Every structure is written in C-alpha cells, then in structure tokens.
Short mmCIF file of C-alpha atoms in Angstrom, two decimals:
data_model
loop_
_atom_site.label_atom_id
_atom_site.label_comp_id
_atom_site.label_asym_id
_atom_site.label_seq_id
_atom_site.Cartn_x
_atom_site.Cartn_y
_atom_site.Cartn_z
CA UNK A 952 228.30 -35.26 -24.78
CA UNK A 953 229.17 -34.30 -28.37
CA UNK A 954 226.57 -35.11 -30.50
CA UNK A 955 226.36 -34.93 -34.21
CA UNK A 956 222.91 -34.25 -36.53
CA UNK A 957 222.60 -35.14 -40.49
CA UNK A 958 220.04 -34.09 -41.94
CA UNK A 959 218.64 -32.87 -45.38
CA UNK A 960 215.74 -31.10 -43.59
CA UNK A 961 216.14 -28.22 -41.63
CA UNK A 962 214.74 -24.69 -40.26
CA UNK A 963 213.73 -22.77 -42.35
CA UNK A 964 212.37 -25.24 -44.26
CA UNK A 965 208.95 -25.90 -42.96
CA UNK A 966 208.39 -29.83 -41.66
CA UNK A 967 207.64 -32.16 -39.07
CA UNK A 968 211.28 -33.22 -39.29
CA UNK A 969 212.60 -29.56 -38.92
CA UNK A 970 210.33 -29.23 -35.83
CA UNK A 971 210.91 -32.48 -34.60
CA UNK A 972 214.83 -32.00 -34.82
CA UNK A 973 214.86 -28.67 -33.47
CA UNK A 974 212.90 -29.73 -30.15
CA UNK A 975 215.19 -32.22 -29.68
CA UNK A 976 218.46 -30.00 -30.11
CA UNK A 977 216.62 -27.48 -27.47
CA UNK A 978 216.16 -30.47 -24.38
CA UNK A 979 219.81 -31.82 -25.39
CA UNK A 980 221.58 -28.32 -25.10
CA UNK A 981 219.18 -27.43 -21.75
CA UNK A 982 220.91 -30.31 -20.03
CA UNK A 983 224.78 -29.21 -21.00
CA UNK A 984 225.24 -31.61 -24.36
CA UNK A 985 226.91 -29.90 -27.49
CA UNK A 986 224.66 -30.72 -30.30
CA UNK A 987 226.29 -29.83 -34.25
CA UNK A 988 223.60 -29.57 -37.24
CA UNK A 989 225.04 -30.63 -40.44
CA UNK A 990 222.47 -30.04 -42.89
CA UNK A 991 221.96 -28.52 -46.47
CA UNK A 992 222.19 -25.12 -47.63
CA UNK A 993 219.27 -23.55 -48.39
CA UNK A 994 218.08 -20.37 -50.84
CA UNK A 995 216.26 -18.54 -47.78
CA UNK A 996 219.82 -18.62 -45.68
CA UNK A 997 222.07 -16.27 -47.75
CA UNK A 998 225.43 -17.44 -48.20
CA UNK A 999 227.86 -16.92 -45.73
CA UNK A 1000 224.90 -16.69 -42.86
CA UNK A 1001 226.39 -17.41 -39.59
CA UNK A 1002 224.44 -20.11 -37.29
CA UNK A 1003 225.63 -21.23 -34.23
CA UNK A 1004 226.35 -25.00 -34.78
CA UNK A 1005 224.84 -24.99 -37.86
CA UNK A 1006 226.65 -26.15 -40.66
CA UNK A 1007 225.58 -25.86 -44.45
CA UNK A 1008 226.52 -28.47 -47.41
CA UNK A 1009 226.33 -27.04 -51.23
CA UNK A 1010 222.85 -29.36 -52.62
CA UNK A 1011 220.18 -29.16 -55.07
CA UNK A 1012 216.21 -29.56 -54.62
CA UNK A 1013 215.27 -33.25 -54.47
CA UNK A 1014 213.45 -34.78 -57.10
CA UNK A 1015 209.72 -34.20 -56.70
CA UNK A 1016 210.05 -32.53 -53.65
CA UNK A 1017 211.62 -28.86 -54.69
CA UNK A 1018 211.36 -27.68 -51.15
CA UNK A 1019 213.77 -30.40 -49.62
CA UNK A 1020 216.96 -30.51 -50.49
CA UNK A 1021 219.54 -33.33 -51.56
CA UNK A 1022 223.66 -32.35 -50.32
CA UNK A 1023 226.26 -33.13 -53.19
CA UNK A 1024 229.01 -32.81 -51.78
CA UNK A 1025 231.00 -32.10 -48.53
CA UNK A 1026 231.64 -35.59 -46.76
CA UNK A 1027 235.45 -34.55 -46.13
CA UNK A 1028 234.74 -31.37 -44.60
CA UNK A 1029 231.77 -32.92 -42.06
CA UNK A 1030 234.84 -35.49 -41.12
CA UNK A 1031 237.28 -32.93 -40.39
CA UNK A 1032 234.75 -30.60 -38.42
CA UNK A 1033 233.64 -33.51 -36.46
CA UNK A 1034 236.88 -34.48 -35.56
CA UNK A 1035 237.33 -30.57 -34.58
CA UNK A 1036 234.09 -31.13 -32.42
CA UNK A 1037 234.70 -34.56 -30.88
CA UNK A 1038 231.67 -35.96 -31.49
CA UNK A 1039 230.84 -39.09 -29.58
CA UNK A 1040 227.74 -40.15 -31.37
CA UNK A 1041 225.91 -39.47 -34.55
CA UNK A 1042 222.44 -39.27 -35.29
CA UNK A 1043 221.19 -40.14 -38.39
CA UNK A 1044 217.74 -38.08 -39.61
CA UNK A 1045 217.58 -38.93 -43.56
CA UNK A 1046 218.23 -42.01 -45.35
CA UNK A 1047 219.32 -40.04 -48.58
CA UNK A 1048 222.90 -37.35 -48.74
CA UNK A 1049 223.35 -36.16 -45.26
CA UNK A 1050 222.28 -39.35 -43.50
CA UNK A 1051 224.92 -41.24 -45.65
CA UNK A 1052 227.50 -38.56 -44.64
CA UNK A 1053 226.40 -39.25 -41.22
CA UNK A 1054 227.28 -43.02 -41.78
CA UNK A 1055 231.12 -42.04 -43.14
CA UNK A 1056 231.69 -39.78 -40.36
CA UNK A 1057 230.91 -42.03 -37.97
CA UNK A 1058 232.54 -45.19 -39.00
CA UNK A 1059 235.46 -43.13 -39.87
CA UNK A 1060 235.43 -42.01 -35.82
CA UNK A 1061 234.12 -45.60 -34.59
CA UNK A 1062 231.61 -44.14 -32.84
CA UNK A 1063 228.21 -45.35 -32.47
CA UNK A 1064 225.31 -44.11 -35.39
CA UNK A 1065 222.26 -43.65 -34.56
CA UNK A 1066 218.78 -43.28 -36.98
CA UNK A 1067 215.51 -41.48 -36.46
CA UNK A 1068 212.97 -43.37 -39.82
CA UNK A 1069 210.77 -39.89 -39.77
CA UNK A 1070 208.97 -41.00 -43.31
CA UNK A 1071 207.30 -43.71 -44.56
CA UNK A 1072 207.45 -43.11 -47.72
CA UNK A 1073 205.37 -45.60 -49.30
CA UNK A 1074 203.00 -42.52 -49.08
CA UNK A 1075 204.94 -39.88 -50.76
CA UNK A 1076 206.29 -42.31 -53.52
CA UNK A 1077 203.39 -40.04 -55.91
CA UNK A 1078 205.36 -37.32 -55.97
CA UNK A 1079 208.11 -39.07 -57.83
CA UNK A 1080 206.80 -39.42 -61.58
CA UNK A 1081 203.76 -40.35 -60.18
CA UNK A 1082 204.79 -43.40 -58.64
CA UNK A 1083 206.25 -45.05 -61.52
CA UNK A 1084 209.84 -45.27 -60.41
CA UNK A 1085 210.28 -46.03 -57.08
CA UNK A 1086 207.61 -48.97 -55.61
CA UNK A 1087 207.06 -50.34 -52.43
CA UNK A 1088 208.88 -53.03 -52.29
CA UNK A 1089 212.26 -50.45 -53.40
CA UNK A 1090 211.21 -48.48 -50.04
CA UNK A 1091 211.82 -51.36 -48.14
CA UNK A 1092 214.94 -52.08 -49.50
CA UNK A 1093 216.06 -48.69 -48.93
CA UNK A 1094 215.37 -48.78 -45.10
CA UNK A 1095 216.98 -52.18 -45.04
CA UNK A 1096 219.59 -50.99 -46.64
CA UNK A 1097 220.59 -47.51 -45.39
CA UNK A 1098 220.05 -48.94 -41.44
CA UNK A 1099 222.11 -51.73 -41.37
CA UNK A 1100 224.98 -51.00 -39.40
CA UNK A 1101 223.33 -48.69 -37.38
CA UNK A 1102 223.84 -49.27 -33.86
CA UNK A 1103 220.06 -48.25 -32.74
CA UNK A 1104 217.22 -46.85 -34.69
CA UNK A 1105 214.37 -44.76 -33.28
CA UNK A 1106 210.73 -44.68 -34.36
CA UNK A 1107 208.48 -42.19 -33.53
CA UNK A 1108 205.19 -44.33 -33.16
CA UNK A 1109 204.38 -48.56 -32.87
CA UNK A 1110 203.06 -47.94 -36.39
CA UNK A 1111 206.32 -46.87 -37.96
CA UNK A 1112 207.95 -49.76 -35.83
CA UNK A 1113 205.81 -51.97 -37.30
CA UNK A 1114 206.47 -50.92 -40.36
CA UNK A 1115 209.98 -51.05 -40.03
CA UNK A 1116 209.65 -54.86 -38.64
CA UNK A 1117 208.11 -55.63 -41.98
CA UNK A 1118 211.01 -54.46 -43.99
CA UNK A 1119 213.16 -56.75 -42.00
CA UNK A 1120 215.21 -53.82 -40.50
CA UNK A 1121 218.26 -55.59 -38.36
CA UNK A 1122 219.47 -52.99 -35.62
CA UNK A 1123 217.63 -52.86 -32.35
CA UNK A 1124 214.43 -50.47 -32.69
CA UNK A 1125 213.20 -48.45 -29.76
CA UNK A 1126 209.82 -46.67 -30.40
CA UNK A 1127 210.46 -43.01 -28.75
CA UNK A 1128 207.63 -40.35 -29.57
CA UNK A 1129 209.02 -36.47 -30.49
CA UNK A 1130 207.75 -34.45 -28.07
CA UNK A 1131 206.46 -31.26 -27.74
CA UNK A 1132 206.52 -27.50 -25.38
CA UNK A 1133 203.49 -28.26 -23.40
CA UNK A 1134 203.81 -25.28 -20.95
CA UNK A 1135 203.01 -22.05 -22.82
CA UNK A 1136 202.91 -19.07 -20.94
CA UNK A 1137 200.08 -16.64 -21.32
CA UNK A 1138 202.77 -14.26 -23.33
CA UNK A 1139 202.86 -16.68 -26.23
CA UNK A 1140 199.13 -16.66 -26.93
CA UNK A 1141 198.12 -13.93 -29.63
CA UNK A 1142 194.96 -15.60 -30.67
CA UNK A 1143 192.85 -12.68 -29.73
CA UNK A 1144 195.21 -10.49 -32.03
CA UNK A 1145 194.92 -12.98 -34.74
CA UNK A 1146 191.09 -13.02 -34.44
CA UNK A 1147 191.00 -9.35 -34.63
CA UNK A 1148 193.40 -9.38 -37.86
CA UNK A 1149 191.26 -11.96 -39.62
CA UNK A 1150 188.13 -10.21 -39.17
CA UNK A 1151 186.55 -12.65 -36.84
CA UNK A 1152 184.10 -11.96 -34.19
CA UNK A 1153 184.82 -13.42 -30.86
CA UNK A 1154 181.91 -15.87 -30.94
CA UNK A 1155 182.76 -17.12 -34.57
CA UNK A 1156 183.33 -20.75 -34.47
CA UNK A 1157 187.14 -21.40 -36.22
CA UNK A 1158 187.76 -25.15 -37.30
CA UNK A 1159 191.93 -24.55 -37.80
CA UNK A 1160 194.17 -26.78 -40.02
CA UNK A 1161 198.20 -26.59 -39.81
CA UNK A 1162 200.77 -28.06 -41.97
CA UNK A 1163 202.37 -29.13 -45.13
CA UNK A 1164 199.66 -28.40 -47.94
CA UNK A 1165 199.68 -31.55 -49.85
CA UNK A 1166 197.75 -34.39 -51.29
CA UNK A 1167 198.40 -36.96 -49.07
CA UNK A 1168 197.00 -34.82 -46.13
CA UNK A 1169 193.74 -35.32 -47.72
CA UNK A 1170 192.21 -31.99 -46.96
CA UNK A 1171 189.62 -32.26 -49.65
CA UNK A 1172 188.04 -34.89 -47.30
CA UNK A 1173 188.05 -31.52 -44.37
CA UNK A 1174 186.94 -28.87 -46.93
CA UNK A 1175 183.99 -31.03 -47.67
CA UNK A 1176 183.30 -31.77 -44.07
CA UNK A 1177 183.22 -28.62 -43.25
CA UNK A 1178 181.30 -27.68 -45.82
CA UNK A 1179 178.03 -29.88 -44.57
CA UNK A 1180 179.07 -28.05 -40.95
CA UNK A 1181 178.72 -25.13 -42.98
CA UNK A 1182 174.84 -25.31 -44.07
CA UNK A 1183 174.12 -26.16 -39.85
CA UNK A 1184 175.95 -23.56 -38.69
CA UNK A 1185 176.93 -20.79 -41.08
CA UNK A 1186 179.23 -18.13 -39.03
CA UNK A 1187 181.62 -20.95 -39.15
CA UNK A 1188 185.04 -20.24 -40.12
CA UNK A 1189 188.13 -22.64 -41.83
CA UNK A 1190 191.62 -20.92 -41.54
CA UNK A 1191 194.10 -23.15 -42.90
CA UNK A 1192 198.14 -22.22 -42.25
CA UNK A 1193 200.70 -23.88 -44.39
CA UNK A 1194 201.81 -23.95 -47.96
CA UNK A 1195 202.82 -26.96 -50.41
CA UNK A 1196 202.01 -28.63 -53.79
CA UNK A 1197 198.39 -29.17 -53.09
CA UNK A 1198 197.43 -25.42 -52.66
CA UNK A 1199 195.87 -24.54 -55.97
CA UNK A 1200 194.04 -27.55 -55.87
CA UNK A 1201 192.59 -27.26 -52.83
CA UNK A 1202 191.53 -23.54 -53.38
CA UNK A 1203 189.81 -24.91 -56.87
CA UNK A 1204 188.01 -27.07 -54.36
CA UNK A 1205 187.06 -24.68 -52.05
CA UNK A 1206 185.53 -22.63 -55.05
CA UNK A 1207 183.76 -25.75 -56.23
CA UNK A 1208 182.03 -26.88 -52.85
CA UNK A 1209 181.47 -22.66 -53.10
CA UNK A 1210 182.70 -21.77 -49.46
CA UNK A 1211 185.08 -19.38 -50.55
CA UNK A 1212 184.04 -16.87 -48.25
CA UNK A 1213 184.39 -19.12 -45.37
CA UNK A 1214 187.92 -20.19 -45.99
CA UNK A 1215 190.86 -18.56 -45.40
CA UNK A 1216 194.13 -19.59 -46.71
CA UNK A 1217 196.75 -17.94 -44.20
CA UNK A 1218 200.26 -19.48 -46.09
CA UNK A 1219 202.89 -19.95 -44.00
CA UNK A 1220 203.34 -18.59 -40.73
CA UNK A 1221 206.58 -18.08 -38.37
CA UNK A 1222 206.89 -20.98 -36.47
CA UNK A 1223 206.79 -18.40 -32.79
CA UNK A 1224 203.48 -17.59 -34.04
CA UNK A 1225 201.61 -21.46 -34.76
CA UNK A 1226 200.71 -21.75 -31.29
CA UNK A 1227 198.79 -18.61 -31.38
CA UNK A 1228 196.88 -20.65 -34.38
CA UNK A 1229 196.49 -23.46 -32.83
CA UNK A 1230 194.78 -20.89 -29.66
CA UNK A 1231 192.71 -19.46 -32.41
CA UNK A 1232 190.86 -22.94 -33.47
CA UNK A 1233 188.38 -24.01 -31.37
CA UNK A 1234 188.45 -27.37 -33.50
CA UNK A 1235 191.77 -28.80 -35.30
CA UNK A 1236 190.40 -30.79 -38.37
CA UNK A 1237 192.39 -33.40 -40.05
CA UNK A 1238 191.26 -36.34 -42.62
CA UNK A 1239 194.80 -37.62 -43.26
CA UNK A 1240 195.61 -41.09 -43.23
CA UNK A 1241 199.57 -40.94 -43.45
CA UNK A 1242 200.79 -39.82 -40.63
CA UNK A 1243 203.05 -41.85 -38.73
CA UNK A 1244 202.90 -39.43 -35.74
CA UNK A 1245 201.47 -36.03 -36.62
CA UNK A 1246 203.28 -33.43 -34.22
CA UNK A 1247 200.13 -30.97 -35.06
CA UNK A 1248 198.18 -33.41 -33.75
CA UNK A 1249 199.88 -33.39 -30.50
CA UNK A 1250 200.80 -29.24 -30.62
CA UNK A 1251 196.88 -28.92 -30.61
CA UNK A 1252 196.87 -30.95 -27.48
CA UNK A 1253 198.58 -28.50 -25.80
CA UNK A 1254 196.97 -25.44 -26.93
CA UNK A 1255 193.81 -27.20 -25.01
CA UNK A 1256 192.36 -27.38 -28.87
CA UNK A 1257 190.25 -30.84 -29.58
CA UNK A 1258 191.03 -32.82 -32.38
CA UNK A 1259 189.04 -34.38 -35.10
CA UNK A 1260 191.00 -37.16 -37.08
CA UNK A 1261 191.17 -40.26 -38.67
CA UNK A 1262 192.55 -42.50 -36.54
CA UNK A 1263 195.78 -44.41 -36.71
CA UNK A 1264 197.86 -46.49 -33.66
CA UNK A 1265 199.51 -43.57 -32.52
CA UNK A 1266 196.41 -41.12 -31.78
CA UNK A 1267 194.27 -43.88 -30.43
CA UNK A 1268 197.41 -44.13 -27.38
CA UNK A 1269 196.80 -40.16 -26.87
CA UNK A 1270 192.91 -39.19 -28.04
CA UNK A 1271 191.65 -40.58 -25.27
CA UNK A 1272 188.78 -38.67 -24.58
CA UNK A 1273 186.83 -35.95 -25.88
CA UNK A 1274 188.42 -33.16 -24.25
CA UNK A 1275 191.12 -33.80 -26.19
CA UNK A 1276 189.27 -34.87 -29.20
CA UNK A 1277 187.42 -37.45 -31.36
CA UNK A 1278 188.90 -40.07 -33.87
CA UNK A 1279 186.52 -41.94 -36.84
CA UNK A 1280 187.66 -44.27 -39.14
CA UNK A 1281 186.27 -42.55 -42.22
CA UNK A 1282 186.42 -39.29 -43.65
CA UNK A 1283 183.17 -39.09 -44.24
CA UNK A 1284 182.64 -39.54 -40.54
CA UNK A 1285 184.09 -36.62 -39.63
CA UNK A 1286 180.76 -34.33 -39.68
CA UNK A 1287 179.29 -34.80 -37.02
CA UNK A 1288 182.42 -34.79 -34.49
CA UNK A 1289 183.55 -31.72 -35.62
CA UNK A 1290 179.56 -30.06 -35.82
CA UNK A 1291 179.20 -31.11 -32.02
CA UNK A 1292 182.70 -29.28 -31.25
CA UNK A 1293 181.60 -26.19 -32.78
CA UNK A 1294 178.13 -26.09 -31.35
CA UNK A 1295 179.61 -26.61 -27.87
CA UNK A 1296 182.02 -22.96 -28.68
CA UNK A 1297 178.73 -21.35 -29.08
CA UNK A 1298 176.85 -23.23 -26.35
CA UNK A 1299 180.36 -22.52 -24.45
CA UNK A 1300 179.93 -26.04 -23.45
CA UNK A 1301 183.09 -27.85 -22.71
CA UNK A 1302 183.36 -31.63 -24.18
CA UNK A 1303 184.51 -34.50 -22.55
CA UNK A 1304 187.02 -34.36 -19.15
CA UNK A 1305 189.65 -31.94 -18.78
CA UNK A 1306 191.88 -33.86 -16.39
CA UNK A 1307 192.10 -36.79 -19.07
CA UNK A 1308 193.89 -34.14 -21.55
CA UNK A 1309 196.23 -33.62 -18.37
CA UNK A 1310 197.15 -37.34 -18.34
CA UNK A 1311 198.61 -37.06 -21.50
CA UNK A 1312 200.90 -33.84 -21.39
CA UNK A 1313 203.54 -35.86 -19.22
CA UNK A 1314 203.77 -38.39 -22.89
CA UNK A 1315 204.09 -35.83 -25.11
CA UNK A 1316 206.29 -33.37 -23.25
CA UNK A 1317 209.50 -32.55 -25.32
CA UNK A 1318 211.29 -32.89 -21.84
CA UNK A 1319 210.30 -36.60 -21.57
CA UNK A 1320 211.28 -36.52 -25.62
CA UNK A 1321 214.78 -35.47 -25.19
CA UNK A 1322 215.34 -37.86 -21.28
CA UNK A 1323 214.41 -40.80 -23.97
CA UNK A 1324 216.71 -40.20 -26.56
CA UNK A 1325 219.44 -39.54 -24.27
CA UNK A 1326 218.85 -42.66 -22.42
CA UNK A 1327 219.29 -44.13 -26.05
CA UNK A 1328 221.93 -42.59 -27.10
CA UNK A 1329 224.06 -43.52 -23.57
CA UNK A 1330 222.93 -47.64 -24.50
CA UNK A 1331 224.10 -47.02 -27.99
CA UNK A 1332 227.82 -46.00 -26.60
CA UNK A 1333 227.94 -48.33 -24.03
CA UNK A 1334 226.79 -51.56 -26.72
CA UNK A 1335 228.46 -50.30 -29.94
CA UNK A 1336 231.41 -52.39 -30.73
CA UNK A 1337 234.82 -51.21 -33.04
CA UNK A 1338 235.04 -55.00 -34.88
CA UNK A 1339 232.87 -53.95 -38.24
CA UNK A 1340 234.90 -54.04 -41.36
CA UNK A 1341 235.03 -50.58 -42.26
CA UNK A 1342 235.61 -51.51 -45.65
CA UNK A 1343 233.06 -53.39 -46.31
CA UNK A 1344 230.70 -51.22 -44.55
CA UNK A 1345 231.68 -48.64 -46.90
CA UNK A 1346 230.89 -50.47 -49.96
CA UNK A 1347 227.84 -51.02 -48.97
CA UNK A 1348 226.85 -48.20 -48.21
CA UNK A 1349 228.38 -47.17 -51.80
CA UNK A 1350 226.42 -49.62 -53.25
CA UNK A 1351 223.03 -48.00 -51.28
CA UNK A 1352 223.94 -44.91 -52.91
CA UNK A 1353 224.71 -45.86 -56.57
CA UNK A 1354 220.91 -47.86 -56.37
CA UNK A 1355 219.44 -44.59 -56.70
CA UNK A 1356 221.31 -43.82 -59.75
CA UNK A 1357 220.94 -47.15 -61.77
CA UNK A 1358 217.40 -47.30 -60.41
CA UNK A 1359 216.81 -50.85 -59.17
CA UNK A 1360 213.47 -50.31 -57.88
CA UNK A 1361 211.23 -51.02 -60.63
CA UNK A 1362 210.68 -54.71 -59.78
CA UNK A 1363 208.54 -56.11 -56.91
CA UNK A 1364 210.22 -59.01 -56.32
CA UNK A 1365 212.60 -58.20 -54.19
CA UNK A 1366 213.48 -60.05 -51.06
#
C-alpha cells in the first residue's frame, strides 16, 4: 500500500504529533507499505536536504505558535508527486495547510482520506492573542468543518472521541491509541551515563519531567510539589527535558519557591537519547490537565518509571496500579504520591505489582498501534465511495480555509 502523510508537524520539530507520526511511519514501512511525508519546510533542515520520502512545502511560523509551521503554497506539486507515487490513501494529521492539501490530493485521486484530531485545541486557544480571537465554539466549527468528507477519522483516546461527538463531527470515528517501542534493549539505556554527567549520586532520588515547556502543562503545580517533597527529603533531584514558551517563567518560579539548586533545566534532548531520561527518573511528575493522550505518559511506562498525574479517561484505562503509577484529581494532591515513590528509591522498595505494568505493554505497543491503523485504513478503501461532488467538496473546503482569514469565530452562537 501507498500511503500518503500531511502534516504541518514534523521531525525535527519537537511534539507529540512528530513522535506520534513517526512511530507510525516505522510499523507501516516494517510490514512492506510505502509511506510519503508531505510536510513543511523547516529552518533546522537546510534547503535542498535530502530525506527519503520526505517532502518539504515553502511555509511560515504559525501564529502564536513560532515553532510550528503553516505551508503556503505547493498543493500542485503534492498532486503531481502523488500521482508519481500512487498513493491509495491519504492520511490527514492537521486541520490547517497541509491537512487541506491532503483533502485536494485526495479528492483529486478519489481515494479515500483519512484524519488523525491530535489537538484539542480549546486548550491552546491562549496562545492566540490571548484567547480573544478564536473561541470555543469556532474550534468546533473548525473540526466540523475540516472532517467532513473524510472517509474515517481516528482519535487517540475516548476523551478526544468524546469530544469530537460534541462538535457533531459526521464521518465514522474509531478511537485507536498511538503506540509506543516497549522493548528497549539494554544498549539504549544511558541513564547511568546521564547520572554521572549531571552530577548525581547513584542513590539521589530524580523526579523527571519530559516535554513541550508550556503553560498549559501546568508545571508550576510540579515545581511546587516537589518543592514540599523537597523539605522531607532534601537530596531530591527535578531534571526537567524540553523547551517552549513557558521556560522563563517557570525558572522565575523555581527561583521564587528557592529550589534552584535542586532543579535542573536540561533543554532539549535528541529524541535517541529520551529514553535514557525517562531510565534516569525514578518518578515521572506531571500536573497537566490537557492532555488528550500524553505519549510521555505512556514512554515512562515502558522505561518501568511510575507515574504521578492528574488523571484524565485515558490514564485511568492504563494507570492501573502502582507499579505503574498513581493518578489524583488535584494538583495539590500530588505530594504525597510522588514523596512515597521517592522514599521507596531509597528504601529500594518496589511499589505496587510488577506483572500489572506487564498487562499493559501489549495496549500501548506501537506494533498493536500501527496493526490498528492498518486495519482502518483497509475499511476506509473498501467503504469509500467515488459519488461526492468534487466541486462542491472543494468549495467547501475553500470556504474552511477563507474562515480563517475573515475571522468568523468571534461569536458563540454558532450551531
């Protein structure tokens, strides 16, 4: 099978998405399918860069977001190298430039489209003059917009489906969960290497944090967990990897709760080398509440590291004990979960049972990831149908793209 990708989010920018799509691409190519990334161009990927079945579309940073990216042109040249590639199905992985692309190469193909709804973005609309031009109701209309005419759309948790019910989304919905590598062979772990580079003792307690560095991730709420932990059990140690808007806030916080010296603000990190930091933790600390999946949550899984979070429908199907970690419903509950985890790495006292983390792996395995969409992607060619009015299809999806311009989003009442 020839199968196409559009997205605006790609390696080597740093994201769940990136990750997510890149896992994916890996099981789909182990099992003999041609997969073809058509994404934007980027300023860390010089010009003229070659990438196997990667291909590049001139764009300009996204408003509010400066590290995504928004394609401006290029639709005519993704048509003519997916005809060259004989692509059988797309799949759709942003509702904004490349994902419409996605929709124009397809239709103009008739082949089936398919869409992955990564983001809600209801939580991210703060980054977009501060939530004064796009509301809530103008996401909805968005996703209602942008996925009709798809021929299947994919969530990665029952929360997002939910969500996506709510906005009165039309195409069939199938909630499929990204996986991740759960078998890591003893030559990937450099944990004891990274301990030795960050100055910390093999008995030092590390409560680890990965990801996007940003306000919605709430990390205040950890820092100021932590920093209780801190006055019980001082040779603790918070390394947090990942970079984003949020940073120099967060470090004025860490000066105010005055823990600099037990922080450590790593930046980002080659993405061979976050499994080595998720080794390193002995606790992986999270107070977000926006998540519709969290793949950290489920990388630390694998690294055998328990997690502390808030909870949301998604973790309470995979936390399910405290071997693999402990969910409360209130940041300010997270003290004493994450003081009990890093009393038991001095005690060397393993939590919960080990065989209930093991039940799990078999969920979250990128191998039962990629066997899903598949599946999906063979009922999407064998139900899509040639009859829609191409046309018309096309207009709307015109229409969907000039509503960003005129801005209709500033009311609430829409239906």
């Amino acid at each position: 099978m020839n199968i196409g990708f559009f997205t605006d989010t790609y390696f080597p920018q740093v994201s769940g998405v990136a990750t997510s799509i890149q896992t994916l691409r890996r099981q789909l190519e182990a099992q003999g399918h041609q997969v073809y990334i058509f994404t934007s161009t980027d300023p860390k990927v010089k010009k003229g860069t070659l990438e196997a079945n990667i291909y590049r579309f001139s764009s300009l940073p996204f408003a509010g977001f400066k590290d995504r990216r928004i394609a401006f042109r290029g639709a005519i040249q993704a048509l003519q190298l997916a005809k060259q590639f004989d692509l059988d199905i797309v799949h759709t992985q942003t509702e904004f430039s490349l994902g419409l692309m996605g929709k124009f190469v397809a239709r103009q193909l008739k082949i089936p489209a398919v869409h992955t709804y990564h983001t809600n973005y209801q939580d991210y609309l703060h980054y977009i003059a501060n939530g004064k031009i796009i509301r809530p109701s103008g996401v909805a209309l968005m996703a209602r917009g942008f996925m009709a005419g798809m021929t299947g759309v994919i969530s990665p948790s029952k929360q997002t489906f939910d969500v996506l019910t709510e906005y009165r989304v039309e195409s069939p919905i199938e909630v499929i969960p990204t996986g991740v590598k759960v078998r890591h062979p003893s030559s990937e772990d450099h944990s004891a290497a990274l301990r030795e580079k960050l100055d910390l003792d093999s008995d030092v307690p590390v409560v680890i944090s990965i990801g996007r560095i940003a306000f919605e991730k709430n990390l205040e709420d950890a820092l100021s967990a932590f920093a209780a932990v801190l006055e019980d059990i001082p040779s603790a140690r918070f390394i947090i990897v990942g970079g984003g808007p949020a940073m120099s806030s967060l470090q004025e916080h860490v000066q105010a709760l005055e823990i600099e010296a037990a922080v450590t603000f790593v930046g980002e990190v080659d993405h061979r080398d976050i499994y080595s930091y998720y080794r390193l933790g002995d606790v992986f600390l999270s107070a977000s509440t926006s998540e519709t999946q969290g793949l950290t949550f489920i990388e630390a899984i694998t690294a055998k590291t328990p997690v502390v979070a808030i909870k949301s429908p998604y973790l309470e199907t995979v936390v399910i004990d405290p071997a693999i970690g402990t969910l409360v419903d209130e940041p300010e509950e997270l003290y004493e979960p994450l003081k009990a985890y890093l009393e038991a790495k001095l005690t060397d006292t393993p939590l919960g049972d080990e065989n209930a983390r093991k039940q799990v792996l078999h969920e979250i395995d990128e191998r039962t990831f990629g066997e899903r969409v598949l599946n999906f992607y063979h009922e999407a060619i064998s139900i899509y149908h040639e009859e829609e009015d191409t046309d018309a299809a096309d207009a709307k999806d015109e229409e969907y793209a000039r509503s960003f311009l005129r801005n209709p989003f500033r009311k609430e009442n829409h239906d």
